[in-house]
Amino acid sequence: MNLEALLKHPGLWKGRQQHDGKETISTGYPALDAVLPAHGWPLGALTELMVAHEGIGEFSLLLPSLDALTRQQQWVALVAPPHIPYAPALINAGISLERMLIVDPEKDTTESDKNAFWATEQLLRSGVFSAVILWATKNSNERQQRRLQLAAEHGKAWAVCYRPQQTAKTSSPAGLRMVLQHSDHGMQIDIIKNRGGRLHSLTHTTPSATSPDNTGQITPLPEKPHTEKNAAKNIKTPLCSISPLKTYETRTKQ
Amino acid sequence: MKPEQNNNKASSKSTHKQQSSTEQTRPPSGKSKQSTSARPKGNHLWASLYLPDLLLDTMQNSEEIPVAVIERKNNRQQIRSCNHHAHEAGIFMGMALNSAYAILPALTVVEYNAEQEAILLRQVGEWAMQFSSIVCLHPPNHVLIEIAGSKRLFESFEILAALIQQELATLGYSGLMGIAPTPLAANLLARANIRRGIVQVQKLPYVLSELSVSYLELAPDTLEGLRRSGMRKIGNLLTVSPASLTRRFGPACVKYLDCLLGRHPDPRTPLRLTDFFERSLDLPLEVHDTNALQFATQRMINELAAFLVAHDNGVNMFTLTLRHEKLDDTQLQLRFLQATSQARHLHRVLSEQLAQTTLPAPVSGLHLLADTFSEIERDAADLFVKSRRQQNSFGEVIDKLCSRLGHDALYTLSTVDDHRPEKAWKKSAPESRQDRDSNWPDRPLWLLQQPRPVTPALWQRLSLEGDAERIETGWWDNTDVRRDYYLYRDDRGTRYWAYRQRGKSNELFIHGIFS
């Protein structure tokens, strides 16, 4: 196998893969776009969001991009959402509901997890959907994540998988991994894997934390990006991901 | 396609010289060719459409480009037929394709395909059923329309004939028409381009005797034999005694002439416009697993797809019945979001559904019935033009998912104008259009299926945020709601939408989660 062939191997990723900037979906937050190598959510790759507790703003984070996609008449899908995605709130966020498919396999059966993964993979592979968001249960394993990553590559789609925070410890083939947790200022975003880019920590401030009047519009405030040097150190709770993260940082600097 | 092109094309056909009806020998007795009284009751009158170049016709479009149909003969590719523009450039029937390209490099060619031609002929036949209830196919190039029965509806058969030819031209086909009391004579007149119809059987020999024998639908070696024996016109042939004709050319020739002149009955099977598709298959060996069934269904599905294409229709639903020797049949219903006629898609959905099926007993036979059709949405592809890599259509993906997860598992959302939070949304079928709604008050992204009472442990961790919202409605349908909604945040950052029921206990219920 020569070097060219080796570089094309899907299992191999290059440390500083250049993104052409065309195939990207803006996150809607300039500060977050700035730290992502694609200047937005990566297309053709899996984004893993590891959430400490539900309800901290982990879904709101995606709304600006889902809003933009559905308004461009692109299809997005929510697979196995944990509760009813509430139409009035989605309308408030500007989403065109007729472009958002809900895939809701029967819950609490032996097949439900398998079906949710299968459906996500099919939707990603189809090339019809621009974004597919899966709420995975604890049972998701690396092999399944790899399949999602490959399906996203195949369909040039943006795959998002919500996973429990514990899974941050395990390795994953995803191109972008973020740990989302609550902080005093809002939701803290720790990027623990950023293919082709640096690692960062950011804070996402939800409107209700700052504005007491609650206008009803979800208007995300711009994040306050921490300086790159302090990014890793700023993770407050002792996350398992800190130590491998530091070694990565030093390695790239050398 | 424009009618004038058909005229061009018809005139370009060197083999079918137009012969004016005035040149024909008039039978002395023929005065009133239209009179029904002259025609014994119950007799047929056939209008034959001669469609020599169905394939060529489908190739032509409004642009004036030279097109030709080619065929492989004697190990070389040659021109089978060509249109007016190609003919003017010097291309003729039987010319080698290479020579044709040398004259006219811009020539567009398509290879002759008998199956395709048969499909087209049937399409014309089914189209012709708007004029008559009796339409017969006479492959490869004739459609026979019985017009005696339709005459009353269309005043006279001339008007009907003109209408048929006009409609055929708008359909984009160039055809010649002949009208005669026997199917074969009608065919003959159409091929000879005799525009004048013959109503009475007795007149047939007079009119036909002047025509060249080359129009007869006889075997090529019979025609060659006739030519060699110096018989140029049909009249020459009619003077020969049947016995010597049989001796010379076999019984088929005499039988043909008898049918042609109405001396012998020539029954035809009318085309039936089926509005359903049905196929049965008895399996030679009982099948135990669904994989083997997929193989067995392949042919049926291909035929279904061909049927749909011929009808220019798509299928929304079909039923596959698996017959068991001792148990009741297993019925599989396959539904499609968008009507489809693609064999590939039909196969895929069927195999997905078969994979989900557990066979209660070995399968001994199959039965497929499709009777719900609708037009295929031609603009379906426009709905997702922007998707980057179009490998499947939206409908195909949805059908595939539905066949495994069930139809209830896939939906889109829409809002309902109702103040009760649990009634302010509903599920809709994918691809249903929705009105863009106005603003709603601040609402959580997640609504819980069932409101959840706040446990004392959680209550300890909650802190109130913002103002309360009172929702008091629904008294008219006995599901009235009297609630005060609050925003709570717990110490882990989760924001809840919770309510207390007014006038009832002080208990707090979580109804939604801001996420």
Coordinates of N, CA, C and O in Angstrom, one line a residue, chain A residues 68-139:
Chain A
A68 N -31.5 27.3 10.0 CA -31.0 27.7 8.7 C -31.2 26.6 7.7 O -31.6 26.8 6.5
L69 N -31.0 25.3 8.1 CA -31.1 24.2 7.1 C -32.6 24.0 6.7 O -32.8 23.9 5.5
T70 N -33.5 24.0 7.6 CA -34.9 23.8 7.2 C -35.4 25.0 6.4 O -36.3 24.8 5.5
R71 N -34.9 26.2 6.7 CA -35.4 27.3 5.9 C -34.9 27.2 4.4 O -35.5 27.8 3.5
Q72 N -33.7 26.5 4.3 CA -33.2 26.3 2.9 C -33.8 25.1 2.3 O -33.3 24.5 1.3
Q73 N -34.9 24.6 2.9 CA -35.7 23.5 2.4 C -34.9 22.2 2.4 O -35.0 21.4 1.5
Q74 N -33.9 22.1 3.3 CA -33.2 20.9 3.5 C -33.8 20.1 4.6 O -34.4 20.6 5.5
W75 N -33.7 18.8 4.4 CA -34.3 17.9 5.4 C -33.4 17.6 6.6 O -32.2 17.4 6.4
V76 N -34.0 17.7 7.8 CA -33.3 17.2 9.0 C -34.1 16.2 9.7 O -35.3 16.1 9.5
A77 N -33.5 15.4 10.5 CA -34.3 14.3 11.1 C -33.8 14.2 12.6 O -32.7 14.4 12.9
L78 N -34.8 14.0 13.5 CA -34.5 13.8 14.9 C -34.9 12.3 15.1 O -36.0 11.9 14.9
V79 N -33.9 11.5 15.6 CA -34.2 10.1 15.8 C -34.2 9.8 17.3 O -33.3 10.2 18.0
A80 N -35.2 9.2 17.7 CA -35.4 8.7 19.1 C -35.2 9.9 20.1 O -34.5 9.8 21.0
P81 N -35.9 11.0 19.9 CA -35.8 12.1 20.9 C -36.4 11.6 22.2 O -37.3 10.8 22.3
P82 N -35.8 12.1 23.3 CA -36.2 11.5 24.6 C -37.6 11.9 25.1 O -38.3 11.2 25.8
H83 N -38.1 13.0 24.6 CA -39.5 13.5 24.9 C -40.1 14.0 23.6 O -39.5 13.9 22.5
I84 N -41.3 14.5 23.7 CA -42.0 15.1 22.5 C -41.3 16.3 22.1 O -41.2 17.3 22.9
P85 N -40.7 16.4 20.9 CA -40.2 17.7 20.5 C -41.3 18.7 20.3 O -42.3 18.4 19.5
Y86 N -41.3 19.7 21.0 CA -42.6 20.5 21.2 C -42.7 21.5 20.0 O -41.8 22.5 19.9
A87 N -43.7 21.3 19.2 CA -43.8 22.1 18.0 C -43.8 23.6 18.2 O -43.1 24.4 17.5
P88 N -44.6 24.2 19.2 CA -44.6 25.6 19.4 C -43.2 26.2 19.7 O -42.8 27.2 19.1
A89 N -42.4 25.4 20.5 CA -41.0 25.9 20.7 C -40.1 25.9 19.5 O -39.3 26.8 19.3
L90 N -40.3 24.9 18.7 CA -39.5 24.8 17.5 C -39.9 25.9 16.5 O -39.1 26.4 15.8
I91 N -41.2 26.2 16.4 CA -41.7 27.3 15.6 C -41.0 28.6 16.1 O -40.6 29.4 15.3
N92 N -41.0 28.8 17.4 CA -40.4 30.0 17.9 C -38.9 30.1 17.5 O -38.4 31.2 17.4
A93 N -38.3 28.9 17.4 CA -36.9 29.0 17.0 C -36.7 29.2 15.5 O -35.6 29.2 15.0
G94 N -37.8 29.3 14.8 CA -37.7 29.6 13.4 C -37.7 28.4 12.5 O -37.5 28.5 11.3
I95 N -37.8 27.2 13.0 CA -37.7 26.0 12.2 C -38.9 25.7 11.3 O -40.0 25.9 11.8
S96 N -38.6 25.4 10.1 CA -39.7 24.9 9.2 C -40.1 23.5 9.5 O -39.3 22.6 9.2
L97 N -41.2 23.3 10.2 CA -41.5 22.0 10.7 C -41.7 20.9 9.6 O -41.4 19.7 9.8
E98 N -42.1 21.4 8.4 CA -42.4 20.4 7.4 C -41.1 19.8 6.8 O -41.1 18.9 6.1
R99 N -39.9 20.4 7.3 CA -38.7 19.8 6.8 C -38.0 19.0 7.9 O -36.8 18.7 7.8
M100 N -38.7 18.9 9.0 CA -38.0 18.1 10.2 C -38.8 16.8 10.4 O -39.9 16.8 10.8
L101 N -38.1 15.8 10.1 CA -38.7 14.4 10.2 C -38.4 13.9 11.6 O -37.3 14.0 12.1
I102 N -39.4 13.4 12.3 CA -39.2 12.8 13.6 C -39.3 11.3 13.3 O -40.3 10.8 12.8
V103 N -38.2 10.6 13.8 CA -38.3 9.1 13.7 C -38.3 8.6 15.1 O -37.4 8.9 15.9
D104 N -39.4 8.0 15.5 CA -39.6 7.7 16.9 C -39.9 6.2 17.0 O -41.1 5.8 17.0
P105 N -38.8 5.4 17.0 CA -39.1 3.9 17.1 C -39.7 3.6 18.4 O -39.5 4.3 19.4
E106 N -40.4 2.6 18.5 CA -41.1 2.2 19.7 C -40.1 2.0 20.8 O -39.0 1.4 20.6
K107 N -40.3 2.7 21.9 CA -39.3 2.7 23.0 C -39.5 1.5 23.9 O -40.5 0.8 23.9
D108 N -38.4 1.3 24.6 CA -38.4 0.2 25.7 C -38.6 -1.2 25.2 O -39.3 -2.0 25.8
T109 N -38.2 -1.4 23.9 CA -38.2 -2.8 23.5 C -36.8 -3.2 23.3 O -35.9 -2.4 23.2
T110 N -36.5 -4.5 23.1 CA -35.2 -5.0 22.9 C -34.6 -4.4 21.6 O -33.4 -4.3 21.5
E111 N -35.5 -4.2 20.7 CA -35.0 -3.8 19.4 C -34.9 -2.2 19.2 O -34.4 -1.8 18.2
S112 N -35.4 -1.5 20.2 CA -35.6 0.0 20.0 C -34.2 0.6 19.7 O -34.1 1.5 18.9
D113 N -33.2 0.3 20.5 CA -31.9 0.9 20.3 C -31.3 0.6 18.9 O -30.8 1.4 18.2
K114 N -31.4 -0.7 18.6 CA -30.9 -1.2 17.3 C -31.6 -0.5 16.2 O -31.0 0.0 15.2
N115 N -33.0 -0.3 16.3 CA -33.8 0.3 15.3 C -33.4 1.8 15.1 O -33.3 2.3 14.0
A116 N -33.1 2.4 16.3 CA -32.8 3.9 16.2 C -31.4 4.0 15.5 O -31.3 4.9 14.6
F117 N -30.5 3.2 15.8 CA -29.2 3.3 15.1 C -29.3 3.0 13.6 O -28.8 3.6 12.8
W118 N -30.1 1.9 13.3 CA -30.3 1.5 11.9 C -30.9 2.7 11.2 O -30.5 3.0 10.1
A119 N -32.0 3.3 11.8 CA -32.7 4.4 11.1 C -31.7 5.5 10.8 O -31.7 6.1 9.7
T120 N -30.9 5.9 11.8 CA -30.0 7.0 11.7 C -29.0 6.7 10.5 O -28.8 7.6 9.7
E121 N -28.5 5.5 10.5 CA -27.6 5.1 9.5 C -28.2 5.2 8.1 O -27.6 5.8 7.1
Q122 N -29.5 4.7 8.0 CA -30.2 4.8 6.7 C -30.4 6.2 6.2 O -30.1 6.6 5.1
L123 N -30.8 7.1 7.2 CA -31.1 8.5 6.8 C -29.8 9.2 6.4 O -29.8 9.9 5.5
L124 N -28.7 8.9 7.1 CA -27.4 9.5 6.8 C -26.9 9.1 5.4 O -26.5 9.8 4.6
R125 N -27.0 7.8 5.2 CA -26.5 7.2 3.9 C -27.3 7.7 2.7 O -26.8 7.7 1.6
S126 N -28.6 8.0 2.9 CA -29.5 8.2 1.8 C -29.0 9.4 1.0 O -29.3 9.5 -0.2
G127 N -28.4 10.4 1.7 CA -28.0 11.6 1.0 C -29.1 12.6 0.8 O -28.9 13.7 0.2
V128 N -30.3 12.2 1.3 CA -31.4 13.1 1.3 C -31.4 14.1 2.4 O -31.8 15.2 2.3
F129 N -30.9 13.6 3.6 CA -31.0 14.4 4.8 C -29.7 15.2 5.0 O -28.6 14.6 4.8
S130 N -29.8 16.4 5.4 CA -28.6 17.2 5.6 C -28.1 17.0 7.0 O -26.9 17.0 7.3
A131 N -29.0 16.8 8.0 CA -28.6 16.6 9.3 C -29.5 15.6 10.0 O -30.7 15.5 9.8
V132 N -28.8 14.7 10.7 CA -29.6 13.6 11.4 C -29.1 13.6 12.8 O -27.9 13.5 13.1
I133 N -30.0 13.8 13.8 CA -29.7 13.9 15.2 C -30.2 12.7 15.9 O -31.4 12.4 15.9
L134 N -29.3 12.0 16.6 CA -29.8 10.8 17.3 C -29.6 11.0 18.8 O -28.5 11.5 19.2
W135 N -30.5 10.6 19.6 CA -30.4 10.5 21.0 C -30.1 9.1 21.4 O -31.0 8.2 21.4
A136 N -28.8 8.8 21.6 CA -28.4 7.4 21.9 C -28.5 7.1 23.3 O -28.5 8.0 24.2
T137 N -28.7 5.9 23.6 CA -28.8 5.4 25.0 C -27.4 5.0 25.4 O -26.5 5.1 24.7
K138 N -27.3 4.5 26.6 CA -26.0 4.2 27.2 C -25.4 3.0 26.4 O -24.2 2.8 26.4
N139 N -26.2 2.3 25.7 CA -25.7 1.0 25.1 C -24.9 1.3 23.8 O -24.3 0.4 23.2

